[in-house]
PDB file of C-alpha atoms in Angstrom:
ATOM      1  CA  MET A   2       0.000   0.000   0.000  1.00 44.00           C
ATOM      2  CA  THR A   3       1.288   3.433  -0.918  1.00 43.00           C
ATOM      3  CA  ILE A   4       0.097   6.259   1.250  1.00 47.00           C
ATOM      4  CA  THR A   5       0.599   9.642  -0.330  1.00 43.00           C
ATOM      5  CA  LYS A   6      -0.432  13.180   0.331  1.00 43.00           C
ATOM      6  CA  THR A   7      -2.235  15.008  -2.445  1.00 35.00           C
ATOM      7  CA  GLU A   8      -0.847  18.444  -1.651  1.00 37.00           C
ATOM      8  CA  THR A   9       2.512  19.158  -0.094  1.00 35.00           C
ATOM      9  CA  LYS A  10       2.551  22.043   2.357  1.00 35.00           C
ATOM     10  CA  THR A  11       5.287  21.501   4.855  1.00 37.00           C
ATOM     11  CA  THR A  12       6.147  23.587   7.841  1.00 41.00           C
ATOM     12  CA  ASN A  13       8.719  22.744  10.464  1.00 45.00           C
ATOM     13  CA  THR A  14      10.443  20.469   7.966  1.00 50.00           C
ATOM     14  CA  GLU A  15      13.602  18.800   9.192  1.00 51.00           C
ATOM     15  CA  SER A  16      15.726  16.524   7.000  1.00 50.00           C
ATOM     16  CA  SER A  17      19.355  15.968   6.146  1.00 52.00           C
ATOM     17  CA  ASP A  18      21.431  14.510   3.343  1.00 54.00           C
ATOM     18  CA  GLU A  19      21.922  11.289   5.332  1.00 67.00           C
ATOM     19  CA  ASP A  20      18.244  10.990   6.262  1.00 71.00           C
ATOM     20  CA  PRO A  21      15.681  11.834   3.579  1.00 87.00           C
ATOM     21  CA  LEU A  22      12.803  11.798   6.070  1.00 95.00           C
ATOM     22  CA  ARG A  23      10.876  15.038   6.502  1.00 97.00           C
ATOM     23  CA  PHE A  24       8.992  15.765   9.716  1.00 98.00           C
ATOM     24  CA  HIS A  25       6.341  18.439  10.127  1.00 97.00           C
ATOM     25  CA  GLN A  26       3.078  19.340  11.758  1.00 98.00           C
ATOM     26  CA  PRO A  27       0.183  17.618  10.032  1.00 98.00           C
ATOM     27  CA  THR A  28      -2.263  19.669   7.997  1.00 98.00           C
ATOM     28  CA  ILE A  29      -5.827  18.919   6.991  1.00 97.00           C
ATOM     29  CA  ASN A  30      -4.404  17.509   3.747  1.00 97.00           C
ATOM     30  CA  ASP A  31      -2.659  14.757   5.743  1.00 97.00           C
ATOM     31  CA  GLY A  32      -5.840  13.491   7.428  1.00 96.00           C
ATOM     32  CA  ALA A  33      -6.835  10.819   4.893  1.00 97.00           C
ATOM     33  CA  ALA A  34      -3.268   9.508   4.563  1.00 98.00           C
ATOM     34  CA  ILE A  35      -2.950   9.331   8.362  1.00 98.00           C
ATOM     35  CA  TYR A  36      -6.177   7.304   8.501  1.00 98.00           C
ATOM     36  CA  GLU A  37      -4.799   4.874   5.888  1.00 98.00           C
ATOM     37  CA  LEU A  38      -1.457   4.613   7.701  1.00 98.00           C
ATOM     38  CA  VAL A  39      -3.060   3.771  11.057  1.00 98.00           C
ATOM     39  CA  GLN A  40      -5.353   1.295   9.287  1.00 98.00           C
ATOM     40  CA  ALA A  41      -2.213  -0.440   7.956  1.00 97.00           C
ATOM     41  CA  CYS A  42      -0.614  -0.562  11.437  1.00 95.00           C
ATOM     42  CA  PRO A  43      -2.370  -3.143  13.563  1.00 90.00           C
ATOM     43  CA  PRO A  44      -2.764  -3.507  16.490  1.00 87.00           C
ATOM     44  CA  LEU A  45      -3.352   0.263  16.653  1.00 91.00           C
ATOM     45  CA  ASP A  46      -6.991   1.184  17.152  1.00 89.00           C
ATOM     46  CA  LEU A  47      -8.323   2.855  14.022  1.00 95.00           C
ATOM     47  CA  ASN A  48     -10.274   6.014  14.732  1.00 95.00           C
ATOM     48  CA  SER A  49     -12.565   7.699  12.228  1.00 96.00           C
ATOM     49  CA  ASN A  50     -11.107   9.770   9.401  1.00 97.00           C
ATOM     50  CA  TYR A  51     -12.783  12.735  11.121  1.00 97.00           C
ATOM     51  CA  VAL A  52     -10.654  12.209  14.252  1.00 97.00           C
ATOM     52  CA  TYR A  53      -7.457  12.328  12.170  1.00 98.00           C
ATOM     53  CA  LEU A  54      -8.677  15.504  10.459  1.00 98.00           C
ATOM     54  CA  LEU A  55      -9.227  17.102  13.877  1.00 97.00           C
ATOM     55  CA  LEU A  56      -5.811  15.956  15.084  1.00 98.00           C
ATOM     56  CA  SER A  57      -4.288  17.465  11.923  1.00 97.00           C
ATOM     57  CA  THR A  58      -5.936  20.822  12.557  1.00 97.00           C
ATOM     58  CA  HIS A  59      -6.894  21.384  16.201  1.00 97.00           C
ATOM     59  CA  PHE A  60      -3.912  19.460  17.626  1.00 97.00           C
ATOM     60  CA  ALA A  61      -1.346  19.995  14.850  1.00 98.00           C
ATOM     61  CA  GLN A  62       1.210  21.640  17.150  1.00 97.00           C
ATOM     62  CA  THR A  63       1.446  18.500  19.275  1.00 98.00           C
ATOM     63  CA  CYS A  64       1.251  15.946  16.446  1.00 98.00           C
ATOM     64  CA  ILE A  65       3.850  15.069  13.812  1.00 99.00           C
ATOM     65  CA  VAL A  66       4.022  13.306  10.455  1.00 99.00           C
ATOM     66  CA  ALA A  67       7.033  11.771   8.724  1.00 98.00           C
ATOM     67  CA  TYR A  68       7.393  11.658   4.958  1.00 98.00           C
ATOM     68  CA  ASP A  69       9.847   9.764   2.786  1.00 96.00           C
ATOM     69  CA  ALA A  70       9.555  11.603  -0.549  1.00 91.00           C
ATOM     70  CA  ASP A  71       5.766  11.889  -1.019  1.00 91.00           C
ATOM     71  CA  GLN A  72       4.906   8.817   1.067  1.00 96.00           C
ATOM     72  CA  LEU A  73       3.559   9.208   4.590  1.00 98.00           C
ATOM     73  CA  VAL A  74       5.599   6.768   6.674  1.00 98.00           C
ATOM     74  CA  GLY A  75       4.955   7.913  10.229  1.00 98.00           C
ATOM     75  CA  PHE A  76       2.523   9.704  12.514  1.00 99.00           C
ATOM     76  CA  ILE A  77       2.374  10.556  16.198  1.00 99.00           C
ATOM     77  CA  SER A  78      -0.759  11.960  17.777  1.00 98.00           C
ATOM     78  CA  ALA A  79      -0.304  13.770  21.054  1.00 98.00           C
ATOM     79  CA  TYR A  80      -1.811  16.545  23.126  1.00 97.00           C
ATOM     80  CA  ARG A  81      -1.025  18.612  26.194  1.00 97.00           C
ATOM     81  CA  HIS A  82      -2.673  17.083  29.235  1.00 95.00           C
ATOM     82  CA  PRO A  83      -5.537  19.447  30.169  1.00 94.00           C
ATOM     83  CA  GLN A  84      -4.701  19.388  33.906  1.00 95.00           C
ATOM     84  CA  LYS A  85      -0.914  19.073  33.614  1.00 95.00           C
ATOM     85  CA  LYS A  86       0.313  21.687  31.129  1.00 94.00           C
ATOM     86  CA  GLN A  87       3.930  20.456  31.181  1.00 96.00           C
ATOM     87  CA  THR A  88       2.835  16.934  30.241  1.00 97.00           C
ATOM     88  CA  LEU A  89       2.514  15.728  26.661  1.00 98.00           C
ATOM     89  CA  PHE A  90       0.249  12.699  26.291  1.00 96.00           C
ATOM     90  CA  ILE A  91       1.292  10.516  23.349  1.00 98.00           C
ATOM     91  CA  TRP A  92      -1.833   8.867  21.967  1.00 94.00           C
ATOM     92  CA  GLN A  93      -0.763   6.900  18.873  1.00 96.00           C
ATOM     93  CA  VAL A  94       2.564   6.125  17.212  1.00 97.00           C
ATOM     94  CA  ALA A  95       2.294   4.663  13.710  1.00 98.00           C
ATOM     95  CA  VAL A  96       5.178   3.714  11.417  1.00 98.00           C
ATOM     96  CA  HIS A  97       4.654   2.148   7.989  1.00 98.00           C
ATOM     97  CA  ALA A  98       5.779  -1.501   7.859  1.00 96.00           C
ATOM     98  CA  THR A  99       8.452  -0.704   5.250  1.00 95.00           C
ATOM     99  CA  MET A 100      10.115   1.767   7.640  1.00 96.00           C
ATOM    100  CA  ARG A 101      10.049  -0.167  10.915  1.00 94.00           C
ATOM    101  CA  GLY A 102      13.360  -0.857  12.608  1.00 92.00           C
ATOM    102  CA  ARG A 103      14.932   2.343  11.233  1.00 94.00           C
ATOM    103  CA  GLY A 104      14.349   4.600  14.222  1.00 94.00           C
ATOM    104  CA  VAL A 105      11.521   6.559  12.575  1.00 97.00           C
ATOM    105  CA  ALA A 106       9.365   6.635  15.722  1.00 97.00           C
ATOM    106  CA  GLN A 107      12.296   7.821  17.852  1.00 96.00           C
ATOM    107  CA  LYS A 108      13.166  10.530  15.308  1.00 96.00           C
ATOM    108  CA  MET A 109       9.543  11.703  15.267  1.00 98.00           C
ATOM    109  CA  LEU A 110       9.492  11.888  19.081  1.00 97.00           C
ATOM    110  CA  ASP A 111      12.754  13.855  19.084  1.00 95.00           C
ATOM    111  CA  ALA A 112      11.505  16.280  16.424  1.00 96.00           C
ATOM    112  CA  LEU A 113       8.232  16.731  18.288  1.00 97.00           C
ATOM    113  CA  LEU A 114       9.920  17.431  21.623  1.00 95.00           C
ATOM    114  CA  ASP A 115      12.287  19.874  19.927  1.00 94.00           C
ATOM    115  CA  ARG A 116       9.416  21.812  18.346  1.00 95.00           C
ATOM    116  CA  GLU A 117       9.025  25.505  19.089  1.00 95.00           C
ATOM    117  CA  GLY A 118       6.203  25.972  21.561  1.00 94.00           C
ATOM    118  CA  LEU A 119       6.847  22.683  23.361  1.00 95.00           C
ATOM    119  CA  GLU A 120      10.023  23.728  25.196  1.00 93.00           C
ATOM    120  CA  ASP A 121       8.222  23.605  28.538  1.00 95.00           C
ATOM    121  CA  ILE A 122       7.241  19.921  28.265  1.00 96.00           C
ATOM    122  CA  ARG A 123       8.827  18.072  31.195  1.00 96.00           C
ATOM    123  CA  PHE A 124       6.798  14.862  31.242  1.00 98.00           C
ATOM    124  CA  ILE A 125       5.560  12.371  28.669  1.00 98.00           C
ATOM    125  CA  GLU A 126       2.605  10.146  29.404  1.00 97.00           C
ATOM    126  CA  THR A 127       1.235   7.346  27.271  1.00 95.00           C
ATOM    127  CA  THR A 128      -0.632   4.098  27.598  1.00 90.00           C
ATOM    128  CA  VAL A 129       0.881   0.952  26.130  1.00 89.00           C
ATOM    129  CA  ASP A 130      -0.626  -2.496  25.870  1.00 84.00           C
ATOM    130  CA  PRO A 131       1.519  -4.795  28.035  1.00 81.00           C
ATOM    131  CA  ASP A 132       2.084  -7.063  24.996  1.00 82.00           C
ATOM    132  CA  ASN A 133       3.343  -4.241  22.740  1.00 85.00           C
ATOM    133  CA  SER A 134       7.066  -4.712  23.334  1.00 88.00           C
ATOM    134  CA  SER A 135       8.223  -2.429  20.495  1.00 89.00           C
ATOM    135  CA  SER A 136       6.212   0.503  21.820  1.00 91.00           C
ATOM    136  CA  ARG A 137       7.482  -0.123  25.343  1.00 92.00           C
ATOM    137  CA  ARG A 138      11.085  -0.133  24.055  1.00 95.00           C
ATOM    138  CA  LEU A 139      10.457   3.164  22.252  1.00 96.00           C
ATOM    139  CA  PHE A 140       9.482   4.861  25.506  1.00 96.00           C
ATOM    140  CA  GLU A 141      12.187   3.121  27.552  1.00 96.00           C
ATOM    141  CA  LYS A 142      14.793   4.482  25.105  1.00 96.00           C
ATOM    142  CA  LEU A 143      13.251   7.953  25.307  1.00 95.00           C
ATOM    143  CA  ALA A 144      13.536   7.865  29.103  1.00 95.00           C
ATOM    144  CA  GLN A 145      17.157   6.694  28.904  1.00 94.00           C
ATOM    145  CA  ARG A 146      18.175   9.381  26.404  1.00 91.00           C
ATOM    146  CA  HIS A 147      16.598  12.075  28.556  1.00 91.00           C
ATOM    147  CA  GLN A 148      18.016  10.589  31.760  1.00 93.00           C
ATOM    148  CA  ALA A 149      14.454  10.497  33.056  1.00 96.00           C
ATOM    149  CA  GLN A 150      12.565   8.080  35.233  1.00 97.00           C
ATOM    150  CA  LEU A 151       9.956   5.818  33.611  1.00 96.00           C
ATOM    151  CA  THR A 152       7.130   4.926  35.977  1.00 95.00           C
ATOM    152  CA  GLU A 153       4.332   2.479  35.199  1.00 91.00           C
ATOM    153  CA  LEU A 154       0.994   3.114  36.904  1.00 79.00           C
ATOM    154  CA  GLU A 155      -2.362   1.376  36.781  1.00 74.00           C
ATOM    155  CA  PHE A 156      -4.670   3.484  34.643  1.00 71.00           C
ATOM    156  CA  LEU A 157      -7.196   1.837  32.320  1.00 58.00           C
ATOM    157  CA  ILE A 158      -8.305  -1.556  33.605  1.00 54.00           C
ATOM    158  CA  ALA A 159     -10.465  -4.289  32.084  1.00 54.00           C
ATOM    159  CA  GLU A 160     -13.674  -2.941  33.631  1.00 65.00           C
ATOM    160  CA  HIS A 161     -13.241   0.361  31.756  1.00 59.00           C
ATOM    161  CA  PHE A 162     -13.458  -1.280  28.325  1.00 55.00           C
ATOM    162  CA  VAL A 163     -16.202  -2.973  26.314  1.00 58.00           C
ATOM    163  CA  LYS A 164     -13.726  -5.738  25.414  1.00 68.00           C
ATOM    164  CA  PRO A 165     -11.547  -6.441  28.456  1.00 62.00           C
ATOM    165  CA  GLN A 166      -8.012  -5.144  28.088  1.00 70.00           C
ATOM    166  CA  VAL A 167      -5.492  -3.312  30.234  1.00 64.00           C
ATOM    167  CA  GLU A 168      -3.643  -0.094  29.388  1.00 78.00           C
ATOM    168  CA  PRO A 169      -1.169   0.952  32.086  1.00 85.00           C
ATOM    169  CA  LEU A 170       0.064   4.525  32.100  1.00 89.00           C
ATOM    170  CA  LEU A 171       3.749   5.114  31.410  1.00 96.00           C
ATOM    171  CA  ARG A 172       5.037   8.411  32.810  1.00 97.00           C
ATOM    172  CA  ILE A 173       8.472   9.654  31.774  1.00 97.00           C
ATOM    173  CA  GLY A 174      10.157  12.594  33.411  1.00 97.00           C
ATOM    174  CA  PRO A 175      11.268  15.028  34.285  1.00 96.00           C
ATOM    175  CA  LEU A 176      12.837  15.371  30.842  1.00 92.00           C
ATOM    176  CA  THR A 177      16.170  17.058  30.387  1.00 79.00           C
ATOM    177  CA  THR A 178      16.004  19.760  27.761  1.00 60.00           C
ATOM    178  CA  ASN A 179      17.297  19.689  24.215  1.00 53.00           C
ATOM    179  CA  LEU A 180      19.395  16.541  23.970  1.00 52.00           C
ATOM    180  CA  LEU A 181      19.245  16.717  20.176  1.00 47.00           C
TER     181      LEU A 181
END
């Protein structure tokens, strides 16, 4: 499956000669491609296309997309915690199957945390299925690189869901600033 964007408007683009990936805030034009990417990334829960359009507009400053040429290869949805303004909650991390194992998710996290307007973020929170070892490693590495503590707390338990599952909360912090 090729996931492309119909119109290229990039802001906050970061790339280098060694790494052709481009990272930027999503725009409304990325919404459909984000939907298709998440759909191609089980076991991630697929939200409606409308949700990804809202994330690409209302929450663009705290979300990030990764492009390799004109192909969308990565997406992170995140938002500032409403009661903890220095906490960024990472909701979904999606990387296209052809790009896994290349550090794309880590690079997206780094670019997001280095974004203007997010300098005051000191904590990362996320929920990770206990069986999702790659996602857990991603956040363990983030904590190590930022010399921050990773704490696992009970958060969403089986009784909260229609289909029983468990989603513990991972809290990372306090983050050291600008390790990039």
